[in-house]
Amino acid sequence: MKITIIGTGYVGLVTGTCLAEVGNEVMCLDVDTRKIELLNRGGIPIYEPGLEDLVKRNVAAGRLHFTTDVAKSVAFGQVQFIAVGTPPDEDGSADLQYVVAAARNIGRYMDDYKVIVDKSTVPVGTADKVRAAVREQLARRGVDIPFSVASNPEFLKEGAAVEDFMRPDRIVIGTDDARALEIMRTIYAPFQRNHERLIAMDIRSAELTKYAANAMLATRISFMNELALLAEKLGADIEHVRQGIGSDPRIGYHFLYPGVGYGGSCFPKDVQALQRTAAEHGVTLRVINAVEQANEHQKQVLLNKIKGRFGDDLSGRRFALWGLAFKPNTDDMREAPSRVIMEGLWRAGATVRAYDPVAMHEARRIYGDEPRLAYADSPMEALDGADALVIVTEWKVFRSPDFDAMRARLQQPVIFDGRNLYEPKVVREAGFEYFPIGRH
Ligand code: UDX
């Protein structure tokens, strides 16, 4: 099938590349000329395991094309995926101008039947806006060309995006006509594997499903973070509690890890967008409001522990920070708890020496030549002369360090572990003061 992908950001690039990999002809459109040139050379603008090889292979096979030519890209695909960004605007609601502009372009140039698919995470009701924008352009041209609108939310996890696309748990398709559903079924047939994974529904339900999934996961995390705070006060161990409840199949083990609060490009934005949608419709989401509030508090927890140990005034102190990315296997620092922690340390007068396997270039982009932030070439180097180590992201390389070597390098043997990477007993026997989350 011939498919057009509008927007070569994270979701667009993964979607386009994986659809080409199973044999479709895919054309990806972006307004960013430099990005398109890079992609046509087989390079990729983001860090995502496995993606670069896949892009190279499919470009070389002639199945994957990148262009800035709008008319050409609209003419190309029978199916047009809209995967442009929806950045929060001033009041925090999703800014739909790029989605609507993409829809307008389709209406302006299409000359045969198209299925227009919302792939970006968009507020409930966006499909109606897309439909209206296409209709308006067709009316302006005085033509009547049939088209369908579908919602196909994305459930990719950064760092595992290719795998998530190739082996999905579920494929949610919202449509209100059989023709579009049939075409979407054909596109996703190669990803069904040995049982039906496609869940068809109306458009609004599909739009809401995306928010419901992310809000539920965020709820689990905030719930565990809250219980971890209580466990600390009670002298209980949240790790035992996690195992004790996760073994109930109704609860399950996933997404029960307490930590420094959730971050990233999805959870914070989607939880807030859901709150806003509810408010617009006069509904109060009491649970979701609490999830958001708990997460804001959780981002301060490690900082509070540091101040509890060293005092509110941290001037003259230096902290080693392991992990800048909001989670492992990505260089993404959007809404990363590391930022709240670093900025809090700076405000209290301290400096930071950070190490992250891939996100240091991103931190440089965000903070420029911030004098209170230095970068280390290795996890160990970050420790040299520091007052304590603060662990923010659970990268694999941090999991079994040489504690003796660490003690020798740190000014004081103190570890604040926002990800519960170690057994408290082991770390303490190695001579450290250890501050995990929800453990004693
Ligand atoms: C998420 C969803 O998982 C994905 O389905 C959706 O499409 C996009 O949003 P992502 O943001 O890439 O994916 O990361 P994810 O692995 O879900 O982690 C989100 C945040 O929650 C991270 O900050 C992570 O550290 C935190 N988290 C996750 C916890 O604190 N505890 C957990 O148990 C799990």
Coordinates of N, CA, C and O and ligand atoms in Angstrom, one line a residue, residues 154-158 210 214 217 221 225 254-267 326-327 337 394 419, ligand 1:
E154 N -1.2 6.1 19.4 CA 0.1 5.4 19.4 C 0.5 5.1 20.9 O 0.3 5.9 21.7
F155 N 1.0 3.9 21.1 CA 1.4 3.4 22.4 C 2.8 3.1 22.6 O 3.2 2.3 23.4
L156 N 3.7 3.8 21.7 CA 5.1 3.5 21.7 C 5.7 4.0 23.0 O 5.4 5.1 23.5
K157 N 6.7 3.2 23.5 CA 7.5 3.7 24.6 C 8.9 4.1 24.0 O 9.4 3.4 23.3
E158 N 9.3 5.3 24.5 CA 10.7 5.7 24.0 C 11.7 4.6 24.4 O 11.6 4.1 25.5
K210 N -6.3 6.6 24.4 CA -4.9 7.0 24.6 C -4.7 7.7 26.0 O -3.8 7.4 26.7
N214 N -2.6 6.3 29.5 CA -1.5 7.0 30.1 C -1.9 7.5 31.5 O -1.1 7.4 32.4
L217 N -1.7 4.5 33.9 CA -0.3 4.2 34.2 C 0.3 5.2 35.2 O 1.0 4.9 36.2
I221 N 1.8 4.8 39.2 CA 3.1 5.3 39.7 C 2.9 6.3 40.8 O 3.6 6.2 41.9
N225 N 4.3 5.9 44.6 CA 5.1 6.9 45.2 C 4.6 7.4 46.5 O 5.3 7.6 47.5
H254 N 3.8 -4.7 36.5 CA 4.3 -3.5 35.7 C 3.9 -2.2 36.3 O 2.9 -2.0 36.9
F255 N 4.8 -1.2 36.1 CA 4.5 0.2 36.5 C 4.1 0.3 38.0 O 3.3 1.1 38.3
L256 N 4.8 -0.4 38.8 CA 4.6 -0.2 40.3 C 5.9 0.2 40.9 O 6.1 0.1 42.1
Y257 N 6.8 0.8 40.1 CA 8.1 1.2 40.7 C 8.1 2.6 41.2 O 7.9 3.5 40.4
P258 N 8.2 2.8 42.5 CA 8.3 4.2 43.0 C 9.6 4.8 42.6 O 10.6 4.1 42.2
G259 N 9.7 6.1 42.5 CA 10.9 6.7 42.1 C 10.9 8.2 42.3 O 10.4 8.7 43.3
V260 N 11.4 9.0 41.3 CA 11.5 10.4 41.4 C 10.3 11.1 40.8 O 10.4 12.3 40.5
G261 N 9.3 10.4 40.4 CA 8.1 11.0 39.7 C 8.2 10.7 38.3 O 9.3 10.6 37.7
Y262 N 7.1 10.6 37.6 CA 7.1 10.3 36.2 C 7.4 11.6 35.4 O 7.0 12.7 35.8
G263 N 8.1 11.4 34.3 CA 8.4 12.5 33.4 C 8.2 12.1 31.9 O 7.4 11.2 31.7
G264 N 8.8 12.8 31.0 CA 8.7 12.4 29.6 C 7.7 13.2 28.9 O 7.1 14.2 29.4
S265 N 7.6 12.9 27.6 CA 6.7 13.7 26.7 C 5.3 13.3 26.8 O 4.4 14.1 26.2
C266 N 4.9 12.2 27.5 CA 3.5 11.8 27.4 C 2.8 12.0 28.7 O 1.8 12.7 28.8
F267 N 3.2 11.3 29.8 CA 2.4 11.3 31.0 C 2.1 12.7 31.5 O 0.9 12.9 31.7
F326 N 14.8 11.3 31.2 CA 13.7 11.0 32.0 C 13.5 9.5 32.3 O 12.8 9.1 33.3
K327 N 14.2 8.7 31.5 CA 14.2 7.2 31.7 C 15.4 6.7 30.9 O 15.9 7.4 30.0
P337 N 12.6 14.5 35.7 CA 12.8 14.9 37.1 C 14.2 15.4 37.4 O 14.4 16.2 38.3
E394 N 17.6 5.1 35.9 CA 18.1 3.7 36.2 C 18.7 3.1 35.0 O 18.4 2.0 34.5
R419 N 16.0 5.7 42.4 CA 15.4 4.5 41.6 C 15.6 3.2 42.3 O 15.4 2.2 41.7
Ligands
UDX1 C1 4.6 6.3 27.9 C2 3.7 5.1 27.7 O1 4.3 4.0 28.4 C3 3.5 4.8 26.3 O2 2.6 3.7 26.1 C4 2.9 6.0 25.6 O3 2.6 5.8 24.3 C5 3.8 7.2 25.8 O4 4.0 7.4 27.2 P1 7.2 6.8 27.8 O5 6.8 8.2 28.2 O6 8.1 6.7 26.7 O7 5.9 6.0 27.4 O8 7.8 6.1 29.1 P2 7.5 5.1 30.2 O9 8.4 4.0 30.1 O10 6.0 4.8 30.1 O11 7.8 5.9 31.5 C6 7.2 7.1 31.8 C7 7.7 7.7 33.1 O12 7.2 6.9 34.2 C8 9.2 7.7 33.3 O13 9.5 9.0 33.9 C9 9.5 6.6 34.2 O14 10.7 6.8 34.9 C10 8.3 6.6 35.1 N1 8.0 5.3 35.7 C11 7.6 4.2 35.0 C12 8.1 5.1 37.1 O15 8.4 6.1 37.8 N2 7.7 3.9 37.7 C13 7.3 2.9 37.0 O16 7.0 1.8 37.6 C14 7.3 3.0 35.6

